[in-house]
mmCIF file of C-alpha atoms and ligand atoms in Angstrom:
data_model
loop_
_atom_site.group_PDB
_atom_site.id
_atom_site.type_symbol
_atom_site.label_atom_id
_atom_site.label_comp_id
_atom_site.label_asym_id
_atom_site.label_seq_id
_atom_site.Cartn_x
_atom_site.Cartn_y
_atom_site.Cartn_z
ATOM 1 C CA UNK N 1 33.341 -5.251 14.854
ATOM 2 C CA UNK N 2 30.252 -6.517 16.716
ATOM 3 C CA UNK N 3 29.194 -3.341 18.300
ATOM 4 C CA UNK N 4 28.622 -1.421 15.203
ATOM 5 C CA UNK N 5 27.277 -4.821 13.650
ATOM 6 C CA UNK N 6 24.541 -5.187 16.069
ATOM 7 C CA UNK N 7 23.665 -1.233 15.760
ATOM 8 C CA UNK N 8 23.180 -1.716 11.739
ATOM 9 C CA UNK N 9 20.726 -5.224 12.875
ATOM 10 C CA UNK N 10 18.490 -2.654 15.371
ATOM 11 C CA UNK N 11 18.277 0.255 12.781
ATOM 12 C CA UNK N 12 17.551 -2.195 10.106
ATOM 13 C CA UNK N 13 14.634 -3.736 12.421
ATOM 14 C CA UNK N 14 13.557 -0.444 13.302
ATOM 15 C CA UNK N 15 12.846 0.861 10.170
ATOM 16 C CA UNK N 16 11.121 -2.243 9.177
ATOM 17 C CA UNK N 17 9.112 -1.438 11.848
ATOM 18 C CA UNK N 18 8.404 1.646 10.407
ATOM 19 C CA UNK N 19 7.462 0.091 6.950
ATOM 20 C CA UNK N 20 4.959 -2.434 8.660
ATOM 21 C CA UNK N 21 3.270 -0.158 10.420
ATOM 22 C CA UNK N 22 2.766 2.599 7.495
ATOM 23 C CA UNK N 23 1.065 -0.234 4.887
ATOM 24 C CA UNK N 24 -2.084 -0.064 3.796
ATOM 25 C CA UNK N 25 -3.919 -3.085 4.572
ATOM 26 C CA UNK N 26 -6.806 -4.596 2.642
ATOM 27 C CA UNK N 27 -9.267 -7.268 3.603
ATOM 28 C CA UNK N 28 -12.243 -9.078 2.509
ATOM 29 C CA UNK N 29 -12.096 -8.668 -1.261
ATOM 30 C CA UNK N 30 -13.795 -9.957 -3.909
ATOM 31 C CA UNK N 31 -15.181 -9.644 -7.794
ATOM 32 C CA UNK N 32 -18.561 -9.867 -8.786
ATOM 33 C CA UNK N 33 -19.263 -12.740 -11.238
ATOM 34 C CA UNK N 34 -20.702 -12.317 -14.277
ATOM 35 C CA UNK N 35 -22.734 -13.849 -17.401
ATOM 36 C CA UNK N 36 -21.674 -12.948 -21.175
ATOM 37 C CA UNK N 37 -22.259 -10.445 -22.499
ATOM 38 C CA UNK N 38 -21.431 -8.490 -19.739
ATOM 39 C CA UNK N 39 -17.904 -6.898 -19.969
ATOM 40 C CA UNK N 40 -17.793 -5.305 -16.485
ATOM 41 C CA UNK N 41 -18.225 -6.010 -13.300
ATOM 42 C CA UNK N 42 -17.291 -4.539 -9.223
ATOM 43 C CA UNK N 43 -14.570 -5.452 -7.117
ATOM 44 C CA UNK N 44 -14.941 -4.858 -3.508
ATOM 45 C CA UNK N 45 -13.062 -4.864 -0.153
ATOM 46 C CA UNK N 46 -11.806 -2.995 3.279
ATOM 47 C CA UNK N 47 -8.792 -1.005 3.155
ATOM 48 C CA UNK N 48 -7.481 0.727 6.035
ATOM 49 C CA UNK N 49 -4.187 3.325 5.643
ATOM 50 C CA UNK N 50 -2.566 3.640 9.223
ATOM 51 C CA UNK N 51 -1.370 6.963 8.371
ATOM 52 C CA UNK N 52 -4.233 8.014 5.712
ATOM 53 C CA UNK N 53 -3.922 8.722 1.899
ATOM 54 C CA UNK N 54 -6.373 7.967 -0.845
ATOM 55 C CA UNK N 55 -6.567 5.527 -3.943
ATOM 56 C CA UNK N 56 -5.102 7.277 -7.009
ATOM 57 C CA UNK N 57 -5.247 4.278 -9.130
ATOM 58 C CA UNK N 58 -6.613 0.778 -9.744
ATOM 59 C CA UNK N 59 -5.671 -1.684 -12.509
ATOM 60 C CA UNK N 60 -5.993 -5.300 -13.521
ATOM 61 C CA UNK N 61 -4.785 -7.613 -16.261
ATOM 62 C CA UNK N 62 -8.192 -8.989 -17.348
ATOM 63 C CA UNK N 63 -9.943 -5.563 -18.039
ATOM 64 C CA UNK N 64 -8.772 -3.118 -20.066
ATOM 65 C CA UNK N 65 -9.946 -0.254 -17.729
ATOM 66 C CA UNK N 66 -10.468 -0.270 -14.382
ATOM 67 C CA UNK N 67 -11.746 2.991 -11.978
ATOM 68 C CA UNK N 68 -12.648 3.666 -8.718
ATOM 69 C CA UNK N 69 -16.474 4.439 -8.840
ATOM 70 C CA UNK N 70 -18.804 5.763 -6.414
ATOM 71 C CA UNK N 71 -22.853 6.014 -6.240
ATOM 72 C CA UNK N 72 -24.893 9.005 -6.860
ATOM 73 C CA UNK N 73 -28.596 10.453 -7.236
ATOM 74 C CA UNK N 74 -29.453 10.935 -10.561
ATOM 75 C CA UNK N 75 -32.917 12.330 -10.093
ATOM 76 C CA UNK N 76 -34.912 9.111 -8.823
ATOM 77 C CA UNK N 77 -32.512 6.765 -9.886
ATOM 78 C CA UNK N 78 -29.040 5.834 -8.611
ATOM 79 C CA UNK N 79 -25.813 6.105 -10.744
ATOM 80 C CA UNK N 80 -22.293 5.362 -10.882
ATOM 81 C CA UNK N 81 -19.456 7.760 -11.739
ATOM 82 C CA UNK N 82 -15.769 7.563 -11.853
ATOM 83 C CA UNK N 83 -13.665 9.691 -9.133
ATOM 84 C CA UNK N 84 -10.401 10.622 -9.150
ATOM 85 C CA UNK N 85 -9.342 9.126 -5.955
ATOM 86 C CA UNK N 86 -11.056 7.322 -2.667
ATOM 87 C CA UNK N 87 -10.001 9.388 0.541
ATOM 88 C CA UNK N 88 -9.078 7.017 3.196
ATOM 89 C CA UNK N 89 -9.173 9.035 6.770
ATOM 90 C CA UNK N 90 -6.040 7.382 8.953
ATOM 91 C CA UNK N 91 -6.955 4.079 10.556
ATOM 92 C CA UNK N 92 -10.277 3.851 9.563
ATOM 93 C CA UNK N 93 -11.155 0.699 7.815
ATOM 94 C CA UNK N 94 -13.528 2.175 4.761
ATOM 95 C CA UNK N 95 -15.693 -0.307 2.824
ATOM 96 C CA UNK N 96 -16.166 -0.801 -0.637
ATOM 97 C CA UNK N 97 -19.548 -2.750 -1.108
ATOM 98 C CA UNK N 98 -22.024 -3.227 -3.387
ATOM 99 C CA UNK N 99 -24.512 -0.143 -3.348
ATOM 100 C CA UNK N 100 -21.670 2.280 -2.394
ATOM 101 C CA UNK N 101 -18.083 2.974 -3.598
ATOM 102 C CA UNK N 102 -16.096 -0.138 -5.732
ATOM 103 C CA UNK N 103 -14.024 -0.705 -7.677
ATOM 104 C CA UNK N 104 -14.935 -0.734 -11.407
ATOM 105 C CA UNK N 105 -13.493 -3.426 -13.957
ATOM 106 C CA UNK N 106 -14.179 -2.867 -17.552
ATOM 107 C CA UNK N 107 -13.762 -4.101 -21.103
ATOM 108 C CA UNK N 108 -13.043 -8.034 -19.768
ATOM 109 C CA UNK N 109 -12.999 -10.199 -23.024
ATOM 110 C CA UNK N 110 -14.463 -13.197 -20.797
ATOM 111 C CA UNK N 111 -16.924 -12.906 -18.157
ATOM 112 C CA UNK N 112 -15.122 -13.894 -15.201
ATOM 113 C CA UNK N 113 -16.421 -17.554 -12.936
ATOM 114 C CA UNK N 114 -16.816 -17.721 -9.449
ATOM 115 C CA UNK N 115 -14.279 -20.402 -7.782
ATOM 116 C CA UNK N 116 -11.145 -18.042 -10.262
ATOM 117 C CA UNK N 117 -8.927 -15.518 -9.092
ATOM 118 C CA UNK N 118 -8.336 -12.321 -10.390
ATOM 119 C CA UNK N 119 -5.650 -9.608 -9.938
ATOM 120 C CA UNK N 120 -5.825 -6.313 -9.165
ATOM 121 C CA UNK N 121 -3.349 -3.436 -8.195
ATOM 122 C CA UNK N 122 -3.928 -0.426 -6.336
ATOM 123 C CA UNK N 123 -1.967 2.171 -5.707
ATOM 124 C CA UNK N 124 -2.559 4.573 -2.653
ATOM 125 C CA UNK N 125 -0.684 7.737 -2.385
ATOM 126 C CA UNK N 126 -0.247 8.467 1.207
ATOM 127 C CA UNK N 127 -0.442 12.308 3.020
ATOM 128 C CA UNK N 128 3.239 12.701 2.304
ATOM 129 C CA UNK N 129 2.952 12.420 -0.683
ATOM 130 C CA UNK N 130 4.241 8.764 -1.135
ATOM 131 C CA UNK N 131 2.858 6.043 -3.362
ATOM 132 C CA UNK N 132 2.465 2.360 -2.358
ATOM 133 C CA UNK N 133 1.386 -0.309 -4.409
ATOM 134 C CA UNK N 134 -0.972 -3.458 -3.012
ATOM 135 C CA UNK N 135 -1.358 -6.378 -5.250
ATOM 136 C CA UNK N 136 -4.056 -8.128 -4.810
ATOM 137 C CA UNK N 137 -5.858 -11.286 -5.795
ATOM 138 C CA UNK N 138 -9.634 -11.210 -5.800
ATOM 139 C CA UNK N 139 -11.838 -14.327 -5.382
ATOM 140 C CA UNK N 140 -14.704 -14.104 -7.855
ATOM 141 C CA UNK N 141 -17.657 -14.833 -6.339
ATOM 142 C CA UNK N 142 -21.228 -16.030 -7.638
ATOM 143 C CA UNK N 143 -23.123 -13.170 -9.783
ATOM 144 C CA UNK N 144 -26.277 -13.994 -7.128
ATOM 145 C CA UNK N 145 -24.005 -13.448 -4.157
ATOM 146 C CA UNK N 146 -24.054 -9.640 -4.606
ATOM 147 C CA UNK N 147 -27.758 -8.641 -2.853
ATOM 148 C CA UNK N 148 -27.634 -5.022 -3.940
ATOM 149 C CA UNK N 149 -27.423 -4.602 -8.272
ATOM 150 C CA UNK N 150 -26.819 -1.548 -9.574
ATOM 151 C CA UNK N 151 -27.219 0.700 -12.514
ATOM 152 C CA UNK N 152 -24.382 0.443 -14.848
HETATM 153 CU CU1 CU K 1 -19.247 1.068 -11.191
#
């Protein structure tokens, strides 16, 4: 009985090994504060996919959408616009920042304070094909705190 016991404990371990080192990992996160009457603001942070993938979707209770956005030349001026999905090359760490690709809350009923939390789910599909889902929560951080505004 012990023999076949102790094989079932390694493959279990193994393949928990295999979990761990497939997740998506984020870091550094955090949502822009903001003053009424605003009704969105960015969310920001480093993910890095061990095995690559892309964000296919982002949600969160207090906004009623939520998108992945990145920045682009409008003529003179720079713009946002939603994408479909955020590639995310295997083990590199890519950074969502102010000025450059976030993540886009919308339609919040109450303009969110620094020193709360809010939560926020993304889910990244990975090269096979596979879906994982990070929940997050997001320190809000002082409106001034973000250096680079832009155009909403
Ligand atoms: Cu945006």
């Amino acid at each position: 009985m012990i023999k076949p016991l102790l094989r079932s404990l390694a493959l279990a371990t193994s393949l928990m090994g295999t979990a761990a080192l497939a997740q998506t990992t984020v870091t550094d996160g955090w949502v822009r504060g903001m003053v009424a009457p605003q009704r969105a603001t960015g969310a920001f942070l480093k993910i890095t996919s061990p095995q690559g993938g892309k964000i296919v979707a982002v949600s969160s209770p207090v906004a009623r959408t939520s998108e992945v956005h990145e920045m682009v030349m409008q003529g003179n001026v720079m713009a946002m616009r939603a994408i479909e999905s955020l590639e995310l090359p295997a083990g590199k760490t890519v950074e969502l920042k102010p000025g450059g690709h976030h993540l886009m809350l919308m339609g919040i009923e109450q303009p969110l304070q620094p020193g709360t939390t809010v939560p926020v789910t993304l889910t990244v599909e990975g090269k096979d094909g596979k879906r994982e889902t990070l929940q997050l929560t997001l320190p809000v951080k002082p409106l001034a705190a973000a250096a680079a505004e832009h155009k909403h």
